[in-house]
Coordinates of C-alpha atoms in Angstrom, one line a residue:
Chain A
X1 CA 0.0 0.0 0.0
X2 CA 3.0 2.4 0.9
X3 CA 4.7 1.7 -1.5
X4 CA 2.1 2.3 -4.5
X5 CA 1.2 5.8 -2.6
X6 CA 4.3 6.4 -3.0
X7 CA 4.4 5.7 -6.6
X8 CA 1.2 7.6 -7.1
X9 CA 2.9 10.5 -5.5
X10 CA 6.2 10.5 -7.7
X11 CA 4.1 9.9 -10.6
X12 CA 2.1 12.6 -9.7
X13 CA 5.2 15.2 -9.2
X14 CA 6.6 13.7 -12.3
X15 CA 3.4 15.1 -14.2
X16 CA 3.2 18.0 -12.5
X17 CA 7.0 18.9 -13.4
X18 CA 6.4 18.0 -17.3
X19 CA 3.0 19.4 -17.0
X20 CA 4.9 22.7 -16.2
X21 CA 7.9 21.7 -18.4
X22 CA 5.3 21.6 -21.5
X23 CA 3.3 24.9 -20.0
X24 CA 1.8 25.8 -22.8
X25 CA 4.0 28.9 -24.9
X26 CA 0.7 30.7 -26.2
X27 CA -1.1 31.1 -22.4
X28 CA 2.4 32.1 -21.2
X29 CA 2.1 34.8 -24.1
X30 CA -1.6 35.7 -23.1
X31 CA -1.0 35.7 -19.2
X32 CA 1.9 37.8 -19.5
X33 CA 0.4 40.0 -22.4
X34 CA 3.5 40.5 -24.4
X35 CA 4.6 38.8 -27.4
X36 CA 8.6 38.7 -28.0
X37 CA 9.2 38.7 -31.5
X38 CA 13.2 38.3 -33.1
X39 CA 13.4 40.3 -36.5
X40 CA 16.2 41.8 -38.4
X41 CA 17.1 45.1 -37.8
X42 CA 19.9 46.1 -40.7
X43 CA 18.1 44.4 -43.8
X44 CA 15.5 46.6 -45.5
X45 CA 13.0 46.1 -46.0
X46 CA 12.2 43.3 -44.1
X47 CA 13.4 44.6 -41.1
X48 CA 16.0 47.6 -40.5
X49 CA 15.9 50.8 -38.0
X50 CA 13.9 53.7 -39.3
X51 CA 16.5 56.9 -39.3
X52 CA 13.8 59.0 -38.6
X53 CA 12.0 57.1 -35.8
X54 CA 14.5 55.2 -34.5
X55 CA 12.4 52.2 -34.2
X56 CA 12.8 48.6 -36.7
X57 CA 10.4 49.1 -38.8
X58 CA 9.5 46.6 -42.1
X59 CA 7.5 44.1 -43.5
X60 CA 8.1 41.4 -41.2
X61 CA 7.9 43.7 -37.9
X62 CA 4.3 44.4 -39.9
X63 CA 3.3 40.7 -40.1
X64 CA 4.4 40.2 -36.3
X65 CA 2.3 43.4 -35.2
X66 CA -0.6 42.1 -37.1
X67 CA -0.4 38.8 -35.2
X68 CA 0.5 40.4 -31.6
X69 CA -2.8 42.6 -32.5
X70 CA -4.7 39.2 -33.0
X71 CA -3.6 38.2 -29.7
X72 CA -4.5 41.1 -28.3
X73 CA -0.9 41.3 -26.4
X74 CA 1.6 44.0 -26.5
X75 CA 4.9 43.4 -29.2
X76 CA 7.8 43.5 -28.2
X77 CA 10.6 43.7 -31.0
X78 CA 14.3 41.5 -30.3
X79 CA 16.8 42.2 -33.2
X80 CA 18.8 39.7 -34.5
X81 CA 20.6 38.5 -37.2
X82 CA 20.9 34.9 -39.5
X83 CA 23.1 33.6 -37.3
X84 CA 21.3 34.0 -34.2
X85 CA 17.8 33.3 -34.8
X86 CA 17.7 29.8 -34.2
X87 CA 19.2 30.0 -30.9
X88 CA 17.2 32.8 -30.0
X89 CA 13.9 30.3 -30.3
X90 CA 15.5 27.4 -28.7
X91 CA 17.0 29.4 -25.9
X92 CA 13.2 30.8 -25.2
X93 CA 14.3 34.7 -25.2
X94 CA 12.0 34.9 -27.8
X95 CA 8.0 34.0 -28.8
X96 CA 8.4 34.2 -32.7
X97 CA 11.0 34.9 -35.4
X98 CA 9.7 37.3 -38.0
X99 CA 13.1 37.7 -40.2
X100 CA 13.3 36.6 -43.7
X101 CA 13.7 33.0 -42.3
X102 CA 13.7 30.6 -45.1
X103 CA 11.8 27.4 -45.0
X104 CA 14.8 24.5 -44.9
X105 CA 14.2 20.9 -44.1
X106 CA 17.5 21.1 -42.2
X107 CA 16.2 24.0 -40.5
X108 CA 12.8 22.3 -39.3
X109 CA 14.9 19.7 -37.2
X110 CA 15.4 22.9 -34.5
X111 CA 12.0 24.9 -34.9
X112 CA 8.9 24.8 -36.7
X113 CA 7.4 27.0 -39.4
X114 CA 4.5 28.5 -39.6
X115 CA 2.9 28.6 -43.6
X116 CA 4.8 30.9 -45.5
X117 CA 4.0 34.5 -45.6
X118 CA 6.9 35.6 -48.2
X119 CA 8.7 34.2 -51.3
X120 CA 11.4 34.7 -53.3
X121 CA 13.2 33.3 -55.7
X122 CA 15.6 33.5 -58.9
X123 CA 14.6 36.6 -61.1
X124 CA 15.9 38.4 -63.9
X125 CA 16.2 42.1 -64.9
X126 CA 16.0 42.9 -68.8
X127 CA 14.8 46.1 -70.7
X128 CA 11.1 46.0 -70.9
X129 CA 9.7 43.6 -73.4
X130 CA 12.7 41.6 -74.0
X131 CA 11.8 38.7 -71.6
X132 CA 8.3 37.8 -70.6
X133 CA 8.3 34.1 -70.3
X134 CA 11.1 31.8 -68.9
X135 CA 11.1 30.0 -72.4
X136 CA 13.0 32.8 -73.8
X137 CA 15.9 32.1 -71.9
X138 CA 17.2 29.9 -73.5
X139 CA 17.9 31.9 -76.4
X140 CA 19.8 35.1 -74.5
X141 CA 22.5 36.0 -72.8
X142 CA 22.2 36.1 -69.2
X143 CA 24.4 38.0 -66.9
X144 CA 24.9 36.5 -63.1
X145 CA 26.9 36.4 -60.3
X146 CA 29.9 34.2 -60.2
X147 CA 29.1 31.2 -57.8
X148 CA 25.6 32.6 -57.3
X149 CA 22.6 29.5 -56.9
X150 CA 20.9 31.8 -59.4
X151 CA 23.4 31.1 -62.2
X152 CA 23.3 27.4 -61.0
X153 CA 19.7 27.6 -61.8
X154 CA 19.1 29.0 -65.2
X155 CA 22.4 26.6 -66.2
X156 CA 20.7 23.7 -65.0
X157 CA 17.0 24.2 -66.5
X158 CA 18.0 26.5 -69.4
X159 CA 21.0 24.6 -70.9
X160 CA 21.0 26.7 -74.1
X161 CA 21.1 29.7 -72.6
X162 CA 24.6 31.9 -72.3
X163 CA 25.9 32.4 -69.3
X164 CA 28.3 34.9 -68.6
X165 CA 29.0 35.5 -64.4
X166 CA 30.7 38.6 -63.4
X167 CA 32.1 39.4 -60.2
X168 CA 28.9 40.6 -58.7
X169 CA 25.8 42.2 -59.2
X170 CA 26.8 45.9 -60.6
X171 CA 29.2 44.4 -62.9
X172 CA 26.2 42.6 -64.3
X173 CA 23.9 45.5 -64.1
X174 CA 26.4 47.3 -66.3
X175 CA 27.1 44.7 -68.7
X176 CA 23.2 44.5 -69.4
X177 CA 23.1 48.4 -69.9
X178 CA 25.6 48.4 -72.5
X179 CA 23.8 45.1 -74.3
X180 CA 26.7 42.7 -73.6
X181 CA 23.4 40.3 -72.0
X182 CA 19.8 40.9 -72.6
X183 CA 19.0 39.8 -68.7
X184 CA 20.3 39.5 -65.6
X185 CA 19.6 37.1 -62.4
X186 CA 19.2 37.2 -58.8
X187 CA 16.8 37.2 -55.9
X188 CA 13.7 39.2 -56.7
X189 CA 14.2 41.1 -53.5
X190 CA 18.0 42.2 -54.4
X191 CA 17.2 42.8 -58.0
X192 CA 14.9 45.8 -57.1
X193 CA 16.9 47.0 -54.6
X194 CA 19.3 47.3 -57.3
X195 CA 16.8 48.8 -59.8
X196 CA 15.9 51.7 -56.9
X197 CA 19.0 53.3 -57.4
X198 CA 19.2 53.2 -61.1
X199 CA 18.8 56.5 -62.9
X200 CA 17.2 55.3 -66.0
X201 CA 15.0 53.1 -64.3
X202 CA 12.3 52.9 -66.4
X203 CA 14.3 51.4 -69.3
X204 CA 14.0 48.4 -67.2
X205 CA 11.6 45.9 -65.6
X206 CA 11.4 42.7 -63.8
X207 CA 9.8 40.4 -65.7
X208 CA 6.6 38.9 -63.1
X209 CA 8.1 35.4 -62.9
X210 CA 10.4 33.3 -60.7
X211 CA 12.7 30.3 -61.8
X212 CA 12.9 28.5 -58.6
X213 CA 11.3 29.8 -55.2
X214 CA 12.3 30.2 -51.2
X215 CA 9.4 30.5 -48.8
X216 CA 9.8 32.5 -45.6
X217 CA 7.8 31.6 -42.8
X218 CA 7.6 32.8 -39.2
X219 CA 9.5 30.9 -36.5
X220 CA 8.1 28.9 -34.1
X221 CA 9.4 27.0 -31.0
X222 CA 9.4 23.4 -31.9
X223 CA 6.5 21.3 -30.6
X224 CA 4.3 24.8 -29.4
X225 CA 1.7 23.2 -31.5
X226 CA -1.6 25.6 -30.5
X227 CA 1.0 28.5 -30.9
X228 CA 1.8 27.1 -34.7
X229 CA -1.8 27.1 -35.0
X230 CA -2.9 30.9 -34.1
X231 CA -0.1 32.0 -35.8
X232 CA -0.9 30.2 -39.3
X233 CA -4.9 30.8 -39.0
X234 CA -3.5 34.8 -37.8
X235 CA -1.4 34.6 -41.3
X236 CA -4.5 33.0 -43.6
X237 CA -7.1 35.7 -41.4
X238 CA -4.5 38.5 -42.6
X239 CA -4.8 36.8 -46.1
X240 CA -8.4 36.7 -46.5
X241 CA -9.4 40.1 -45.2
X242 CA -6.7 42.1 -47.4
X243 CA -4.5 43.0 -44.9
X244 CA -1.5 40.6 -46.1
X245 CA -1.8 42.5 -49.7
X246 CA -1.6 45.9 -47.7
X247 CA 1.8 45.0 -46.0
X248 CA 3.4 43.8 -49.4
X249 CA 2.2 46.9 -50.8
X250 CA 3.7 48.8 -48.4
X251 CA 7.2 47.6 -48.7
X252 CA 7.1 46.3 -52.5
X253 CA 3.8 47.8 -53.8
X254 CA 4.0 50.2 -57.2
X255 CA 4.7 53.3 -55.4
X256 CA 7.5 51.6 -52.8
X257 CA 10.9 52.2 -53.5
X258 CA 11.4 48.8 -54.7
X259 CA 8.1 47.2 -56.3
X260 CA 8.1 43.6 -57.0
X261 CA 5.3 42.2 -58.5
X262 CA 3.4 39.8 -55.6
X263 CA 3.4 36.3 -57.1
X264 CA 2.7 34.5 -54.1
X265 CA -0.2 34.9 -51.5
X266 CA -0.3 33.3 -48.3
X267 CA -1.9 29.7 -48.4
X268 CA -0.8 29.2 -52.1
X269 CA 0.6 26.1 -52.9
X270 CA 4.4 25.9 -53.2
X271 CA 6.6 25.6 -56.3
X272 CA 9.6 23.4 -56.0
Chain B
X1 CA 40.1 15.8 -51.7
X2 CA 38.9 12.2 -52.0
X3 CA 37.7 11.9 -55.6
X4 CA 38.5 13.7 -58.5
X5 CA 36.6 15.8 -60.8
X6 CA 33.9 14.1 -62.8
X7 CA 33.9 14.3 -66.6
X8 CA 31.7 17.0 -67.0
X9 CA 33.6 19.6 -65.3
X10 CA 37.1 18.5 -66.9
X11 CA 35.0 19.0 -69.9
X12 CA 34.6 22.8 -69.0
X13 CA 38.1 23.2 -67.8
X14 CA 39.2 21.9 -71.2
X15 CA 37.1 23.9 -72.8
X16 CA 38.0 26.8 -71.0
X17 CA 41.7 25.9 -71.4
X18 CA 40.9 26.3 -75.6
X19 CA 40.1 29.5 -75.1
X20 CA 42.7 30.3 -73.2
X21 CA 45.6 28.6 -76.0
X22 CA 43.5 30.5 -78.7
X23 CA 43.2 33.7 -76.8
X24 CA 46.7 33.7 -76.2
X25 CA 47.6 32.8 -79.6
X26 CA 45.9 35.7 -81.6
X27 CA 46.9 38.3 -79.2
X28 CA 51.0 36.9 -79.6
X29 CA 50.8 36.9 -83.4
X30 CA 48.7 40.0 -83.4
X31 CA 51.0 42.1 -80.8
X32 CA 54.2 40.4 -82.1
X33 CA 53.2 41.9 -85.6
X34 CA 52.1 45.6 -84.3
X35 CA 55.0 45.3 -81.5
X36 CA 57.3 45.1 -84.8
X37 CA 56.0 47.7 -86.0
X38 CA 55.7 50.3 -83.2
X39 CA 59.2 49.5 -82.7
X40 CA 60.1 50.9 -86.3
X41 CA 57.8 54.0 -85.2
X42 CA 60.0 54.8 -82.0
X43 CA 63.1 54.6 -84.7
X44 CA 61.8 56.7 -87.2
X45 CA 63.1 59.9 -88.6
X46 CA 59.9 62.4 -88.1
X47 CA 59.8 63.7 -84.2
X48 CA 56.2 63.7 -84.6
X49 CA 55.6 60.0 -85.4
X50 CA 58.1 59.0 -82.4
X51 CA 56.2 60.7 -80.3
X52 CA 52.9 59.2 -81.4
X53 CA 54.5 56.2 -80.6
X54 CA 55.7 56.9 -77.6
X55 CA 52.5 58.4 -76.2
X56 CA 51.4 54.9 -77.5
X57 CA 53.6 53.1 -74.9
X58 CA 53.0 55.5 -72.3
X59 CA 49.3 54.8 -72.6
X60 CA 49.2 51.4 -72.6
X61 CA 52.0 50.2 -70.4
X62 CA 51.7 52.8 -67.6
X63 CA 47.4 51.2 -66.5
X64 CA 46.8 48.3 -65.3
X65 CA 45.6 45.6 -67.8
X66 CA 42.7 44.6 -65.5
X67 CA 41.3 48.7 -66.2
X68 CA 42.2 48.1 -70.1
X69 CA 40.3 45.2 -70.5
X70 CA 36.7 46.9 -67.8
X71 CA 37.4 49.8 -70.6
X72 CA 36.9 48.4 -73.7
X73 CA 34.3 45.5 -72.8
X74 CA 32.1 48.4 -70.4
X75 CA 33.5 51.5 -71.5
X76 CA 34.1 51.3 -75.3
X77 CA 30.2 49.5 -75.6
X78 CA 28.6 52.3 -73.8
X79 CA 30.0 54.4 -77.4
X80 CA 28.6 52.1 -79.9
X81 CA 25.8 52.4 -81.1
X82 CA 23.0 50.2 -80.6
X83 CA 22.6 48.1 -83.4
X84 CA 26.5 47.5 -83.5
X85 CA 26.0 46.0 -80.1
X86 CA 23.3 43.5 -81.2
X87 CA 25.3 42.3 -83.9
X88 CA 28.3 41.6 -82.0
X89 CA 25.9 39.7 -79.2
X90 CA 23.9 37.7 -81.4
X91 CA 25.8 34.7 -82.9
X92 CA 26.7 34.0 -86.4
X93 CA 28.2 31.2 -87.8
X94 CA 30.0 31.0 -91.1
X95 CA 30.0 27.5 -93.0
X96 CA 32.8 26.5 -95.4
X97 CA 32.2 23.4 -96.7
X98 CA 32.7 21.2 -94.0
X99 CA 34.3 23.8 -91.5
X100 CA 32.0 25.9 -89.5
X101 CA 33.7 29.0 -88.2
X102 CA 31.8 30.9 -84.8
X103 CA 32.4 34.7 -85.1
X104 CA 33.8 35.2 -81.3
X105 CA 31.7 36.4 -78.5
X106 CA 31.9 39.7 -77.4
X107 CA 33.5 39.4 -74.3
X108 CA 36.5 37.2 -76.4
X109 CA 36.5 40.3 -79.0
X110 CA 36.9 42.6 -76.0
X111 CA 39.7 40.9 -74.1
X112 CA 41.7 40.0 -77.5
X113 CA 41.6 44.0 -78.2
X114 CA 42.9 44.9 -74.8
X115 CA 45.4 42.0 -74.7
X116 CA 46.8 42.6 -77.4
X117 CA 46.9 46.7 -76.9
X118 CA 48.8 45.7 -74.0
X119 CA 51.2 43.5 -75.1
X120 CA 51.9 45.7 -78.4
X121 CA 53.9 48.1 -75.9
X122 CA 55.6 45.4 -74.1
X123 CA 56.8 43.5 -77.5
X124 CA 57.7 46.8 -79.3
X125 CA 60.5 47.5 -76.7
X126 CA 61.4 44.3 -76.5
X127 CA 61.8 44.8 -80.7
X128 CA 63.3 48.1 -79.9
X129 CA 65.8 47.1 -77.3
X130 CA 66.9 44.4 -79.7
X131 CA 67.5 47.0 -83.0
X132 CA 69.7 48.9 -80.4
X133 CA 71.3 45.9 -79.5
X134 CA 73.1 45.7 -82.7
X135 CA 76.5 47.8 -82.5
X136 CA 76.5 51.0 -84.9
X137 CA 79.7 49.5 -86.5
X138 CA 77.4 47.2 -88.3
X139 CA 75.3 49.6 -89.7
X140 CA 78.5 51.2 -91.1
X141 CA 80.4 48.0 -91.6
X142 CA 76.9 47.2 -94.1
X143 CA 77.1 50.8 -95.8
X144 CA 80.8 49.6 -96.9
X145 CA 79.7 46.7 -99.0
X146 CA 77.7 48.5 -100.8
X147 CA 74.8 47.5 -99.6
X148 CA 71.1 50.6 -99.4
X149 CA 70.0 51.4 -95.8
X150 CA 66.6 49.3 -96.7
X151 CA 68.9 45.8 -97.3
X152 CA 71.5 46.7 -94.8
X153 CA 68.6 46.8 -92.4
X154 CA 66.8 43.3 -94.1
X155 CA 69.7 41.6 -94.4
X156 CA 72.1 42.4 -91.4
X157 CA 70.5 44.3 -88.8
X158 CA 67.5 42.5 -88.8
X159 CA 68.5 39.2 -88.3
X160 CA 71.2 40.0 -85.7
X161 CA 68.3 42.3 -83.7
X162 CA 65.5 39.2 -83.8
X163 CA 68.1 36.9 -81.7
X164 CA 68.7 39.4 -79.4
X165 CA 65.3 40.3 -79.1
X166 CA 64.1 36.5 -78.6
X167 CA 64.7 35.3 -75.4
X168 CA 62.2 38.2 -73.9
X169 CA 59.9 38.2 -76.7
X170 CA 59.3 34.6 -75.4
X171 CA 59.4 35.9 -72.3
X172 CA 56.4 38.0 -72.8
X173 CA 54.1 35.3 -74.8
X174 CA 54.6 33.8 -71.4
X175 CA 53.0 36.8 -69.6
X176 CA 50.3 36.9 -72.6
X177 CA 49.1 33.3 -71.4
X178 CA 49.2 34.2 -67.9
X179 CA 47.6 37.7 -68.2
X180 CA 44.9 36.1 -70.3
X181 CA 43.6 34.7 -66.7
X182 CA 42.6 38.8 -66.2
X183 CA 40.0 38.5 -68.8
X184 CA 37.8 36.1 -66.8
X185 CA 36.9 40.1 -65.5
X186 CA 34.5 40.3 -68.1
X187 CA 32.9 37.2 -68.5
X188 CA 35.0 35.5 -70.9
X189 CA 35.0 31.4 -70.0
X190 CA 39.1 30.9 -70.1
X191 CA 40.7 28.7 -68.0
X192 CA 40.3 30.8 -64.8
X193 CA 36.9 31.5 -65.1
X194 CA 36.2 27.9 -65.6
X195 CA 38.3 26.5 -62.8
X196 CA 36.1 29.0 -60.6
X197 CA 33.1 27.8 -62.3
X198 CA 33.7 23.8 -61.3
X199 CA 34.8 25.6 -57.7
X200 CA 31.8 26.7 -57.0
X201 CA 29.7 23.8 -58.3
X202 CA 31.4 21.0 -56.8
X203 CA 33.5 22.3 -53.8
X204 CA 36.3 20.7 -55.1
X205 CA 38.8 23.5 -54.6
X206 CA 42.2 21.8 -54.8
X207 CA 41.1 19.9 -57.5
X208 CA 39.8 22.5 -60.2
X209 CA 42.5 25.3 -59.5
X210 CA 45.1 22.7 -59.3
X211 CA 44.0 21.5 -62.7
X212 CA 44.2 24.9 -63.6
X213 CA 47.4 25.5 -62.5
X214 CA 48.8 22.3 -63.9
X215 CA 47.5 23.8 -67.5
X216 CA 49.3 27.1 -67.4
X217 CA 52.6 25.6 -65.6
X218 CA 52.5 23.2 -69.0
X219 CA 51.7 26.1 -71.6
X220 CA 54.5 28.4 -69.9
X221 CA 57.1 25.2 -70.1
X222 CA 56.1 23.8 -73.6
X223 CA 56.4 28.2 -74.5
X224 CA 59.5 27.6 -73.1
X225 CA 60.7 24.6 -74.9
X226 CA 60.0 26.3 -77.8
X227 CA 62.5 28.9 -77.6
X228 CA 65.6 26.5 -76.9
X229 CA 64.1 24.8 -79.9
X230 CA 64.6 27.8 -81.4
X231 CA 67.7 29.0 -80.1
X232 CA 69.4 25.5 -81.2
X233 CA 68.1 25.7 -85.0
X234 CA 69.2 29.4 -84.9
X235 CA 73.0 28.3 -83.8
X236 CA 72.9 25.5 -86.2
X237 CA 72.1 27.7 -89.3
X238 CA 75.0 30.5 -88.4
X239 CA 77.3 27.9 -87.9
X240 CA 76.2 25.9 -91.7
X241 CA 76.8 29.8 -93.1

């Protein structure tokens, strides 16, 4: 008899401590009332520090708000960088990681992903109506960045295409304004931030589709399953009442400083 | 380190290595011929033409390649017009009878002109050091026989300048072959750019700029062989005269 009270009592303690090992993340979130959110704070303009405000400010500090909002917590913004986001999660100093964070199967052994809110993927600059579907390709010139995936990319599915790889991306960008290529590649996302600063920007244009795609997705503590829940059904909410177009818009919309036509919306399938 | 490189990429460093032998083969017969002449400039009797020639040399030797080579393939295209451009992009092949000839990319065109812009200066001194080479007292030992400036020049100075001249002539189609890596600058596939390319696509880095290296080490020593081969048929015919 003593002995199974016993047992009933360490197995009881032994619950209790797992039971408050596996306290649930999002009632920690809502008791406490603030949600801690990682996100970049030097790479515009997904997240970077506003001169003028002196607060982070971008696109993916916008998704988080809109999801603290849901909550109905107060946000509260961790910078980090690629190195550090992971730890951040696992190390609990953080709820979420809003930052560009690409969707990797080695990445999902250490934290889980929500559904992705973002993609980019291989692009190509060329003067306006020279390229509009990937078919034409293979009969250019394409300009690329030595040791780039990009070039990788167009090599492997465009074999007739001509590749010539420069050092980096201005080289390219100059070799395409003088006509020695017809297009260059890179991310969508870095190709207009290189078009923003071009003069005679409106020579140019980024043809509206991708080669290959990344998907960003927000960062969740592995196993926080109800957590991974709110913050996908938050994301497809966003989605579904216009809000998610407004945030692109904002940051990559017609009149941003760098618009890139929005080829993905949140709960579309996913391209390899 | 444990395997080597699989047929594909040796493929491309071959292929890369062509361009590199036929690179540096156009610009050495092309500079060698211009270097000749450029020499005769800086010897000629009107100041104004020596000075052409030495503005020439000042030019050309006094940049660095690597800004020669940015100049003509981003510079010089920024000048030409349009259509010019188009037609030097777009491919065209030229079929005689059986042989098919490629007119060169652009980026081949552009590194071939400032290649051999560059070696023109270097080979024209090396001409120039070897006309000055030969002592005056054959120039007035050849006036004695008889013989007109043009075939005293033909038939003694001539000959007794190319020997002296050969040694760094050779010396220079060497640096040609070497500085022919530079033009992987602007996107032409040579051997450098090529042992990058299978760098980057394999992580095999020992492997593809070791082959590399191997390639140029061979060029330079078979250049090299080449000039004692040379020098020995040279000695053999002023000894038979």
């Amino acid at each position: 008899m003593k002995v199974n009270a016993l047992a009933a009592a360490v197995l009881g303690l032994l619950l209790s401590v797992s039971g408050a090992a596996h306290a649930d993340r999002l009632d920690d979130i809502k008791s406490a009332g603030v949600l801690r959110v990682a996100t970049f704070d030097s790479n515009p303009p997904f997240g970077y520090v506003d001169p003028k405000s002196n607060q982070i400010v971008g696109l993916d500090v916008d998704y988080a708000k809109a999801v603290a909002a849901k909550l109905g917590v107060k946000l509260e913004i961790q910078a980090t960088n690629p190195a550090n986001r992971i730890a951040f999660l696992t190390s609990n100093k953080v709820d979420l990681v809003f930052a560009n964070f690409t969707i990797t199967d080695e990445r999902k052994k250490e934290v889980d992903f929500s559904t992705p809110y973002f993609s980019s993927g291989t692009q190509f600059i060329a003067k306006k109506g020279v390229l509009t579907s990937p078919a034409q390709l293979n009969n250019l010139r394409i300009g690329a960045d030595k040791g780039t995936t990009n070039e990788q990319q167009v090599r492997a599915q465009f074999p007739n295409a001509t590749i010539v790889a420069y050092d980096d991306t201005p080289f390219a960008f100059a070799a395409l304004r003088t006509g020695n290529v017809q297009a260059i590649t890179q991310d969508g996302p870095k190709l207009v931030g290189l078009l923003a600063k071009v003069p005679d920007r409106d020579k140019y244009e980024i043809p509206p589709f991708t080669i290959s795609n990344d998907y960003e997705g927000v960062g969740v503590p592995k196993g926080e399953t109800r957590l991974l829940n709110t913050v996908n059904t938050t994301l497809t909410g966003l989605e579904a009442n216009g809000t998610a177009a407004k945030i692109y818009d904002q940051w990559f919309g017609p009149k941003s400083a760098a618009p890139l036509p929005r080829l993905f919306k949140i709960g579309d399938p996913q391209k390899s | 380190m444990n395997s080597w490189l699989a047929p594909r990429y040796l493929a491309w460093l071959w292929q890369g290595f062509g361009i590199t032998l036929g690179l540096a083969a156009t610009v050495a017969i092309a500079a060698t011929a211009l270097g000749f002449g450029l020499a005769l400039l800086r010897n000629a009797r009107s100041r104004q033409i020596q000075w052409i020639a030495s503005g020439y040399v000042l030019v050309f030797r006094n940049s660095p390649l690597l800004v020669q080579l940015m100049f003509w393939y981003f510079g010089v295209a920024t000048l030409l017009p349009e259509a010019a451009m188009t037609w030097l992009n777009t491919p065209h092949i030229l079929a005689l009878g059986g042989l098919t000839l490629h007119w060169p990319s652009f980026e081949f065109i552009a590194g071939w002109l400032g290649l051999t812009c560059y070696s023109t200066t270097f080979i024209g001194e090396e001409f120039r050091s070897g006309l000055r080479g030969v002592p005056a007292g054959q120039y007035h030992a050849a006036a004695a026989l008889g013989l007109r400036p043009l075939a005293a020049f033909r038939y003694v100075i001539l000959p007794q300048a190319v020997r002296i001249s050969m040694p760094p002539l050779f010396g220079q189609y060497m640096n040609i072959v070497k500085n022919s890596s530079l033009t992987m600058a602007i996107g032409l596939a040579e051997l450098s750019y090529a042992s990058r390319q299978v760098d980057t696509e394999t992580f095999k880095t020992f492997q593809a700029f070791g082959a590399a290296t191997l390639l140029y080490i061979l060029t330079i020593a078979l250049i090299e062989a080449a000039l004692v081969v040379f020098q020995r048929s040279g000695a053999r015919m002023s000894h038979r005269s």
